[in-house]
PDB file of C-alpha atoms in Angstrom:
ATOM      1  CA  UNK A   1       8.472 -23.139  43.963  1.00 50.00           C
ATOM      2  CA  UNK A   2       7.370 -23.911  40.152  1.00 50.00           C
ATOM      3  CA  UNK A   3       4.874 -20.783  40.138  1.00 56.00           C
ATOM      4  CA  UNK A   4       7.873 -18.853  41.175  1.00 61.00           C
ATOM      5  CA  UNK A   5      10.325 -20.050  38.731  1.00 62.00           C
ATOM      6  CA  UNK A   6       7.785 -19.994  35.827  1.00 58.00           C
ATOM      7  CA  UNK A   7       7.205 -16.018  36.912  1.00 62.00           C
ATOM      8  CA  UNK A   8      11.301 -15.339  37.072  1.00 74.00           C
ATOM      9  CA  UNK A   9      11.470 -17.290  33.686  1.00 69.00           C
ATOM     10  CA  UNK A  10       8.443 -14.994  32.300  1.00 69.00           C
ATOM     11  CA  UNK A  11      10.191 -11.868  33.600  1.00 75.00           C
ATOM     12  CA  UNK A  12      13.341 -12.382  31.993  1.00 80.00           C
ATOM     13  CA  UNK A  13      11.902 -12.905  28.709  1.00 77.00           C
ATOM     14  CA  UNK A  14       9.786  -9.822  29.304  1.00 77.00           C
ATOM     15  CA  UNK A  15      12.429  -8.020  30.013  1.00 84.00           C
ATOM     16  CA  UNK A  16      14.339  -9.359  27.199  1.00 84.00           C
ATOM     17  CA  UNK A  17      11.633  -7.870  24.629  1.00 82.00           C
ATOM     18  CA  UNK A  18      11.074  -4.953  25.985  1.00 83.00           C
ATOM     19  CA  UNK A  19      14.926  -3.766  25.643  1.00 87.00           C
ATOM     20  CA  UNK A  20      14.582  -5.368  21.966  1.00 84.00           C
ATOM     21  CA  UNK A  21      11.071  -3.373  21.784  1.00 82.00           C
ATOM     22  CA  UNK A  22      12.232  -0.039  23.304  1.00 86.00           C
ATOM     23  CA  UNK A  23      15.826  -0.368  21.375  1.00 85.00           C
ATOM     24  CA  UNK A  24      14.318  -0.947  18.010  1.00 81.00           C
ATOM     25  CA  UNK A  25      11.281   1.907  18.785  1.00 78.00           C
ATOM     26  CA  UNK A  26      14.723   4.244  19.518  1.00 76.00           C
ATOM     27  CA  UNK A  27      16.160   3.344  16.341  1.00 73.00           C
ATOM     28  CA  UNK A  28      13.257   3.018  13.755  1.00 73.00           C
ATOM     29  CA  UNK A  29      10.250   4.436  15.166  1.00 66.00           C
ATOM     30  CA  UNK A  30       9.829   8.362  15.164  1.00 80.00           C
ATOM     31  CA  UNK A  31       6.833  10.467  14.861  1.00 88.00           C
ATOM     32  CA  UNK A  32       7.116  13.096  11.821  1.00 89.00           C
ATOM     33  CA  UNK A  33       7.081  16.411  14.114  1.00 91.00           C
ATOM     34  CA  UNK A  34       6.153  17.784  10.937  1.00 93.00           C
ATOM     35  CA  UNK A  35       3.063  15.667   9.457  1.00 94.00           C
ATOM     36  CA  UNK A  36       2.237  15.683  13.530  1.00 95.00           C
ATOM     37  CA  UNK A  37       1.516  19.873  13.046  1.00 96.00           C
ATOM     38  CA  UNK A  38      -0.639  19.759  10.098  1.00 95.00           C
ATOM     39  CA  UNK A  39      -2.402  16.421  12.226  1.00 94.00           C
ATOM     40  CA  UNK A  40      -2.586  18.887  15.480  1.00 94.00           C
ATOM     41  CA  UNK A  41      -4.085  21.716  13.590  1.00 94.00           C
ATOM     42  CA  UNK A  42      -6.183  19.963  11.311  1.00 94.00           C
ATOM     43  CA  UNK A  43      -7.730  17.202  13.525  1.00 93.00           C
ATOM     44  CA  UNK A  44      -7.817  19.407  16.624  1.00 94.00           C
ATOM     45  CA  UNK A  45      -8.005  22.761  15.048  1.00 92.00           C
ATOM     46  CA  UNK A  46      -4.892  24.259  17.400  1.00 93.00           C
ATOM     47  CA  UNK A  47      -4.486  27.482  15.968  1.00 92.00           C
ATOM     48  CA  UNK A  48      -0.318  27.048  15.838  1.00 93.00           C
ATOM     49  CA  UNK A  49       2.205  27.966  13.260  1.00 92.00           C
ATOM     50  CA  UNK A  50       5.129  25.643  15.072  1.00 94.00           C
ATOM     51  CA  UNK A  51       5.827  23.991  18.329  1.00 94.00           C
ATOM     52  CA  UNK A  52       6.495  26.917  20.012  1.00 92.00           C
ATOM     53  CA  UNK A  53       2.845  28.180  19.419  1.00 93.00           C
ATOM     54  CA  UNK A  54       1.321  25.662  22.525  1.00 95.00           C
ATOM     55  CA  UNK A  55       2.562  27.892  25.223  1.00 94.00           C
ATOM     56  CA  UNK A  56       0.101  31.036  24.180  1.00 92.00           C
ATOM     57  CA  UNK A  57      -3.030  28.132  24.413  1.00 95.00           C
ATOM     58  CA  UNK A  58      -5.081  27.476  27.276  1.00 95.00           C
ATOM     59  CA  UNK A  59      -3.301  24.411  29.174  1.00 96.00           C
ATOM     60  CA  UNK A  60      -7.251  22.657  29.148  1.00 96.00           C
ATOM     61  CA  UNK A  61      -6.673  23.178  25.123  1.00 95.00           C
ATOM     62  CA  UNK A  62      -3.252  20.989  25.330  1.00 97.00           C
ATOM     63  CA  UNK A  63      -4.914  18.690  28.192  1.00 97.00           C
ATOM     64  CA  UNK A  64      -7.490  17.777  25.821  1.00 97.00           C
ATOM     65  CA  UNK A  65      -5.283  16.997  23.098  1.00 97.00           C
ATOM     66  CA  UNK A  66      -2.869  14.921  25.306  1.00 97.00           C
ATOM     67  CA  UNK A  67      -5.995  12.757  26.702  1.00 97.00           C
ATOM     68  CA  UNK A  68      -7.204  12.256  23.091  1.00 97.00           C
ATOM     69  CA  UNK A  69      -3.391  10.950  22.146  1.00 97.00           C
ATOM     70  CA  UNK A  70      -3.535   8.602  25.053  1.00 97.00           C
ATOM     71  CA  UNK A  71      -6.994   7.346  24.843  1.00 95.00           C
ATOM     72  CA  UNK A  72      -6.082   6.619  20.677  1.00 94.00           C
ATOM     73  CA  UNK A  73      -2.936   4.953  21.746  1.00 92.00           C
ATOM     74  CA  UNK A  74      -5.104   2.571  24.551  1.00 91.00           C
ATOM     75  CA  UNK A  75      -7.061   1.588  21.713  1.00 89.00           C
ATOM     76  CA  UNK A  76      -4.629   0.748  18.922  1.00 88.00           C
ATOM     77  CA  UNK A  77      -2.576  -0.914  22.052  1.00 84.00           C
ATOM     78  CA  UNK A  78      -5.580  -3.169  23.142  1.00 83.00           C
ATOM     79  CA  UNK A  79      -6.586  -4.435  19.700  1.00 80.00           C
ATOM     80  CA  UNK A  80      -3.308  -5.546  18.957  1.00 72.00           C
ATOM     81  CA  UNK A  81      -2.978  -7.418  22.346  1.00 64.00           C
ATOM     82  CA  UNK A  82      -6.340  -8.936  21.878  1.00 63.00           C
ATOM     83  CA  UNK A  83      -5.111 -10.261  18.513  1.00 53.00           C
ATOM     84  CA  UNK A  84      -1.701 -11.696  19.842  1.00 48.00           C
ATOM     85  CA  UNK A  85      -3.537 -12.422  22.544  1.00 45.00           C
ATOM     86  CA  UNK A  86      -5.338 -15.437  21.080  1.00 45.00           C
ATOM     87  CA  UNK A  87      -1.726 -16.926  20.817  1.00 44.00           C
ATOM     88  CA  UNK A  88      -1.044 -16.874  24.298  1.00 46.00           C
ATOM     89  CA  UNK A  89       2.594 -16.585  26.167  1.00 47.00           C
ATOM     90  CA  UNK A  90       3.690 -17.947  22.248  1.00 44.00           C
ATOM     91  CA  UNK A  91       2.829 -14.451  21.056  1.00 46.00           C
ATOM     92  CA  UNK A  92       4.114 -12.606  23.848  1.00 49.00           C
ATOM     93  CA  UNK A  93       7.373 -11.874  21.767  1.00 46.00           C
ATOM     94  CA  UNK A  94       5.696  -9.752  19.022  1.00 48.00           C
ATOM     95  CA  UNK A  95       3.321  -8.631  20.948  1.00 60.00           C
ATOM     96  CA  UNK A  96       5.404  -6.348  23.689  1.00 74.00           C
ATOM     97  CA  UNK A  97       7.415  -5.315  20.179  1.00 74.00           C
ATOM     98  CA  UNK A  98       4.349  -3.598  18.597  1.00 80.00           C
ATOM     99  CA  UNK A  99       3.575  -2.176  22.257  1.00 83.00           C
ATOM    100  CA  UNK A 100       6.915  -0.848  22.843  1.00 84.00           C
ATOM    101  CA  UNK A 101       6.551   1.075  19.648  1.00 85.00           C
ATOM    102  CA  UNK A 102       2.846   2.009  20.301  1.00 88.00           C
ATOM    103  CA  UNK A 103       3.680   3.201  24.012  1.00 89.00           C
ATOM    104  CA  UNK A 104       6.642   5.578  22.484  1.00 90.00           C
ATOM    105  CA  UNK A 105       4.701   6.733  19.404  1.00 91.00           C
ATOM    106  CA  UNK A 106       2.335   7.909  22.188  1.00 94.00           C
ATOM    107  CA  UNK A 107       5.001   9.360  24.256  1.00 94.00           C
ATOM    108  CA  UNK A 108       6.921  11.442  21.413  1.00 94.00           C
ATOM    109  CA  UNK A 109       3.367  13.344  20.603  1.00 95.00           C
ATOM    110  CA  UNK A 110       2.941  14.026  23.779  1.00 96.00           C
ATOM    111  CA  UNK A 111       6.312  15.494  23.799  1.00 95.00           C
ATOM    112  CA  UNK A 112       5.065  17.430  20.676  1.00 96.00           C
ATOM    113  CA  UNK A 113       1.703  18.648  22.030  1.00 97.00           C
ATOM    114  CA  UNK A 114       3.467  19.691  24.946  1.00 96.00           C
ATOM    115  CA  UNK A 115       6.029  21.983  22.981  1.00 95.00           C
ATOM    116  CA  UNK A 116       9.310  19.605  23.515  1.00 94.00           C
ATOM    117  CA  UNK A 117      10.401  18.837  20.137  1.00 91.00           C
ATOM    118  CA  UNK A 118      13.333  15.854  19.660  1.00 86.00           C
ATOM    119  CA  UNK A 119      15.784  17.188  16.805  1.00 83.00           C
ATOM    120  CA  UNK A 120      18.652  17.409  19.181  1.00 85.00           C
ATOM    121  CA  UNK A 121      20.742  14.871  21.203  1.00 83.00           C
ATOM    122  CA  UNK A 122      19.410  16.939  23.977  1.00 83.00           C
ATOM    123  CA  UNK A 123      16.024  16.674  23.257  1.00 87.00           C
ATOM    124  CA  UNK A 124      16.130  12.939  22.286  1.00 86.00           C
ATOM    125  CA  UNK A 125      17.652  12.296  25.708  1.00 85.00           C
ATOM    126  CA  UNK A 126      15.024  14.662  27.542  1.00 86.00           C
ATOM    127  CA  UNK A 127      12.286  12.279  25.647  1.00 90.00           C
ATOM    128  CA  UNK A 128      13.993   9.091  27.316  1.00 89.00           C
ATOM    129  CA  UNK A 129      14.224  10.602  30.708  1.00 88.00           C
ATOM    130  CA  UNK A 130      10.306  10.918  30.398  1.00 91.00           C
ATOM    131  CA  UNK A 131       9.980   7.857  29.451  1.00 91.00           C
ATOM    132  CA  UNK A 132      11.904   6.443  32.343  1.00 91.00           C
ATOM    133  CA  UNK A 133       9.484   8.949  33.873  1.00 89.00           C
ATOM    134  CA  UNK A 134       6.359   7.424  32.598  1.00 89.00           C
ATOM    135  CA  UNK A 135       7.789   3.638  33.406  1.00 87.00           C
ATOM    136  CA  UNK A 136       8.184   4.852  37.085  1.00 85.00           C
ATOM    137  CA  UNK A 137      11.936   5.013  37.012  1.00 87.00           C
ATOM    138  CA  UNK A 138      13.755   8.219  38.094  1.00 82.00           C
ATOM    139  CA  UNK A 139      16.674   8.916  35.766  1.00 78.00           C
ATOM    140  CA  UNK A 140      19.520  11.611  37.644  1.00 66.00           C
ATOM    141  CA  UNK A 141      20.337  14.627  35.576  1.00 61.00           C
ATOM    142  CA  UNK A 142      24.079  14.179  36.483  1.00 53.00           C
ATOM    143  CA  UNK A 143      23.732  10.870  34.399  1.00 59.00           C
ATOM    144  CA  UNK A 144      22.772  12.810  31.540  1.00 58.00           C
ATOM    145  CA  UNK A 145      25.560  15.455  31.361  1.00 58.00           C
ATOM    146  CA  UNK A 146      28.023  13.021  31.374  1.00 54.00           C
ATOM    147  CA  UNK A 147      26.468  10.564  28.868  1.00 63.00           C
ATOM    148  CA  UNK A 148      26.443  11.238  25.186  1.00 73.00           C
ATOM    149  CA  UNK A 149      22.996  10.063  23.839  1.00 76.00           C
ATOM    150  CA  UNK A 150      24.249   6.971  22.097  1.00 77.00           C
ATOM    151  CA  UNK A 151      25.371   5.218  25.265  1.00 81.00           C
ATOM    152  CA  UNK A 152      22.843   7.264  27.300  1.00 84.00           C
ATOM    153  CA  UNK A 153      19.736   6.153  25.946  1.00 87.00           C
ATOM    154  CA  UNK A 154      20.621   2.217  25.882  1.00 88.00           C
ATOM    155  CA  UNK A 155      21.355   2.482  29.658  1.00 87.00           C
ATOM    156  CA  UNK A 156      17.704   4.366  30.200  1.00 89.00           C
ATOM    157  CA  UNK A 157      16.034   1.153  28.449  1.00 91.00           C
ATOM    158  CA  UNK A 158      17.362  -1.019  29.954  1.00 90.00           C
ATOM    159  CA  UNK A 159      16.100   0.194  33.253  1.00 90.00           C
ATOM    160  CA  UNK A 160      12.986   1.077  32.068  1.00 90.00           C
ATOM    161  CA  UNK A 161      13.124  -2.825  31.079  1.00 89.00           C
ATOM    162  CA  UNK A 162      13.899  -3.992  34.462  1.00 88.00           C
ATOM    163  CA  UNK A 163      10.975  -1.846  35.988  1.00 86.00           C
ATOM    164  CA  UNK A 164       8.803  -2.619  33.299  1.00 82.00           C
ATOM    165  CA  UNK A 165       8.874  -6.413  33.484  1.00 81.00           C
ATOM    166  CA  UNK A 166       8.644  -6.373  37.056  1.00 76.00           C
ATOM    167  CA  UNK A 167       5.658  -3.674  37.145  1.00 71.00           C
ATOM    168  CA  UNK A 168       3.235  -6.060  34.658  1.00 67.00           C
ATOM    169  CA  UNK A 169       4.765 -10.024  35.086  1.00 67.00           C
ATOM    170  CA  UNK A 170       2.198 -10.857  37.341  1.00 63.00           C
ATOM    171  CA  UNK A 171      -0.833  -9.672  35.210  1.00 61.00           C
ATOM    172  CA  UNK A 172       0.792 -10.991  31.510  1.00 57.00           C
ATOM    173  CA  UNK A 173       1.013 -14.520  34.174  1.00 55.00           C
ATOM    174  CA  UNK A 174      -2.428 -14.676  32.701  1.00 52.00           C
ATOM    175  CA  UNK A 175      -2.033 -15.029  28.956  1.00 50.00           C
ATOM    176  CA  UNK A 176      -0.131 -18.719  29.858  1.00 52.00           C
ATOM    177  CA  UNK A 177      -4.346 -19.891  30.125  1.00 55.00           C
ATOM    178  CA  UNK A 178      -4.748 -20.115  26.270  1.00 53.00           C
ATOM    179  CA  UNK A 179      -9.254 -19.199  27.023  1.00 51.00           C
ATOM    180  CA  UNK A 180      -8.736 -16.279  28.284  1.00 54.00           C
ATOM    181  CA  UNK A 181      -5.249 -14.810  26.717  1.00 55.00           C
ATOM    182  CA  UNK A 182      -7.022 -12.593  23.892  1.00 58.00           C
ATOM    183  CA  UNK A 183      -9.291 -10.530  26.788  1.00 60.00           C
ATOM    184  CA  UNK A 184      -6.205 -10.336  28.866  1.00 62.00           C
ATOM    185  CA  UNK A 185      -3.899  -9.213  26.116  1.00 62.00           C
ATOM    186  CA  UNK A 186      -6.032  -6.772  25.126  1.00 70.00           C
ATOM    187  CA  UNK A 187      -6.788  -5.387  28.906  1.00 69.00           C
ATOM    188  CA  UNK A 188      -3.405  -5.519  29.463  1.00 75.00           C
ATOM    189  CA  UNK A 189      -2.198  -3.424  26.330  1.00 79.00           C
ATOM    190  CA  UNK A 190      -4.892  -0.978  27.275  1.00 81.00           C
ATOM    191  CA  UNK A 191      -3.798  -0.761  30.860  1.00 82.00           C
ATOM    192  CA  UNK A 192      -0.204  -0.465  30.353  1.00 84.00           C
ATOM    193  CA  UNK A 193      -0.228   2.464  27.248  1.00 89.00           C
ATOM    194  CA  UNK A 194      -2.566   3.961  29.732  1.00 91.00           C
ATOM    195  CA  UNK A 195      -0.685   4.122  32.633  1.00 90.00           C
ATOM    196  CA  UNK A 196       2.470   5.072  31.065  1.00 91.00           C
ATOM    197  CA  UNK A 197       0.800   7.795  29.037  1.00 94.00           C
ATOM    198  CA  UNK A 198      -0.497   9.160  32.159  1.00 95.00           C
ATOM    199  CA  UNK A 199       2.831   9.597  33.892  1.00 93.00           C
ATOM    200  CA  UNK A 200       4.302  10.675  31.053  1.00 94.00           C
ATOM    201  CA  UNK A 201       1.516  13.303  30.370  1.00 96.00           C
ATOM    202  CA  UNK A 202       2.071  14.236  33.829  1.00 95.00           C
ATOM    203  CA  UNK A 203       5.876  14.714  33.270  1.00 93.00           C
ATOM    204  CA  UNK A 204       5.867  16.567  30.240  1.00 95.00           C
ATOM    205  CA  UNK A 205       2.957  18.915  31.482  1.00 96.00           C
ATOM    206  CA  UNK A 206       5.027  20.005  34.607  1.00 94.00           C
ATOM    207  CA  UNK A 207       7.979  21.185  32.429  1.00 93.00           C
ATOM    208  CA  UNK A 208       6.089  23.074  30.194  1.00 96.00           C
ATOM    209  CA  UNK A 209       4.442  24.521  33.299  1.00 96.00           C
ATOM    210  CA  UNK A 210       7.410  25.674  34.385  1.00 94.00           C
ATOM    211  CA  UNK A 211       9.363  26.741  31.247  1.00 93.00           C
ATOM    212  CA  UNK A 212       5.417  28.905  31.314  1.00 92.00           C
ATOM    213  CA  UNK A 213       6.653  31.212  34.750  1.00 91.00           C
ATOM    214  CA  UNK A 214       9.452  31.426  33.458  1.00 90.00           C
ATOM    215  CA  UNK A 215       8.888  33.498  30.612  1.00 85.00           C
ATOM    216  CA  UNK A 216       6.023  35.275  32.584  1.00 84.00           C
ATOM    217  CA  UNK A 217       8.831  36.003  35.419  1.00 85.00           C
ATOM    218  CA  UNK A 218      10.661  37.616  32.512  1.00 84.00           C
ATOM    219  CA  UNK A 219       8.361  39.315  30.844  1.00 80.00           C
ATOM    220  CA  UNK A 220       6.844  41.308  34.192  1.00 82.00           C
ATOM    221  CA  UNK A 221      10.964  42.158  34.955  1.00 80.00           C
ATOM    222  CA  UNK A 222      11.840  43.265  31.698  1.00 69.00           C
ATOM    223  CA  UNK A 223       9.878  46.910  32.518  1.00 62.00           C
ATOM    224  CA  UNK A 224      11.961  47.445  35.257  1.00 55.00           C
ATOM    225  CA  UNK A 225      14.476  46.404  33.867  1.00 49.00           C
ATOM    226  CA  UNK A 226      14.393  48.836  30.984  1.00 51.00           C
ATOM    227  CA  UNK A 227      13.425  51.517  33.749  1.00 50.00           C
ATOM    228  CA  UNK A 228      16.837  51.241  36.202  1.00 45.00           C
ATOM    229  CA  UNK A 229      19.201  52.859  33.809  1.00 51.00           C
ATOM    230  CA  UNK A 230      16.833  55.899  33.588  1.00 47.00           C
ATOM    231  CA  UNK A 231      16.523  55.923  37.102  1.00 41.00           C
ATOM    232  CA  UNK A 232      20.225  56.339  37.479  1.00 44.00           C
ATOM    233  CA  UNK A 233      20.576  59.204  34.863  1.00 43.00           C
ATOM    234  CA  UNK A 234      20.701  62.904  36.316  1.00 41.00           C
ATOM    235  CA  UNK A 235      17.870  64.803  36.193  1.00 38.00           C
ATOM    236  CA  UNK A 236      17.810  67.832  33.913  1.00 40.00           C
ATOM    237  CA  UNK A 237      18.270  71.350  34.769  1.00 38.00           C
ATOM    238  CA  UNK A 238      15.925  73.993  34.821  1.00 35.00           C
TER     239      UNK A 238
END
């Protein structure tokens, strides 16, 4: 009965954070699209002028790139947790603030690498569907039209919250045993940017995918398309 309570206590504070987290990463927190270019074409050598440029490149090219953002963001994410860690649940607060803002640093590149820039209401509320995507929470598209991003996005993170704190309660249980707190925080931070970077990835990858046949579809109609109105001209006479 007490292990219970303690975990619907630890939840609600979790939860609690993460909407802080998440809120203040929507607010504050935003990649550069344009210091992330000179970044993708300097560090990874992506021959691209602009966004646009990642659908002419191989998708094992982007795949690469989009591992390389996750595996940095695991890394940052698990030596941060292994230094809050030390502090145990005290430190949980901060903690799941920096990862909030780690975990969506990590998803808006791999919005970027994936072509899906976030200048537009649109585009911002796109980039919180995936990561209600990566969290495991499916977000309707009728929602969307008839929300305008300001009271959209607040209503995405605080489901993502709700999923979130339910998903990982019973492995952050673990930093309450001050010993051991600073390996679990960090395992936990690496575990957590990894599997939301994954499904995220995996979100962002199938709508490029498919935004991909649909410019092929166009291009291979576009011939016959230019070809009916001959075909309905008359034919000369000799």
């Amino acid at each position: 009965m007490a292990d219970a309570e303690s975990k619907s206590w630890l939840r609600g504070r979790v939860e609690k954070t993460l909407i802080k987290g998440l809120t203040r990463a929507y607010s504050t927190v935003q990649v550069d699209p344009g210091k992330f270019l000179i970044q993708l074409r300097a560090a990874y050598r992506l021959p691209v002028s602009g966004y646009h440029g990642v659908y002419s490149l191989e998708m094992h090219e982007i795949d690469g790139v989009a591992d390389d953002i996750i595996r940095s963001g695991m890394k940052l994410a698990m030596v941060e947790g292994a230094g809050f860690g030390l502090g145990g649940l005290i430190t949980i607060v901060p903690d799941l603030g920096i990862l909030s803002a780690i975990t969506m640093r990590t998803i808006q590149k791999l919005s970027l690498v994936y072509g899906f820039q976030f200048n537009t209401d649109g585009e911002i509320a796109e980039l919180w569907i995936a990561a209600a995507s990566a969290a495991g929470v499916d977000i309707s598209r009728e929602l969307l039209e008839k929300e305008v991003v300001n009271k959209f996005v607040p209503r995405v993170i605080q489901r993502i919250a709700a999923r979130a704190s339910a998903e990982v309660v019973e492995k952050w249980a673990g930093r309450m045993i001050p010993l051991i707190s600073s390996a679990l925080g960090a395992g936990l931070n690496y575990w957590f940017v990894r599997a939301w970077g994954e499904r995220a990835k995996a979100h962002f990858r199938e709508r490029h995918l498919q935004l991909r046949q649909q410019a092929q579809r166009a291009v291979l109609a576009a011939p016959t398309a230019q070809a009916l109105p001959a075909s309905n001209q008359s034919l000369p006479l000799c």
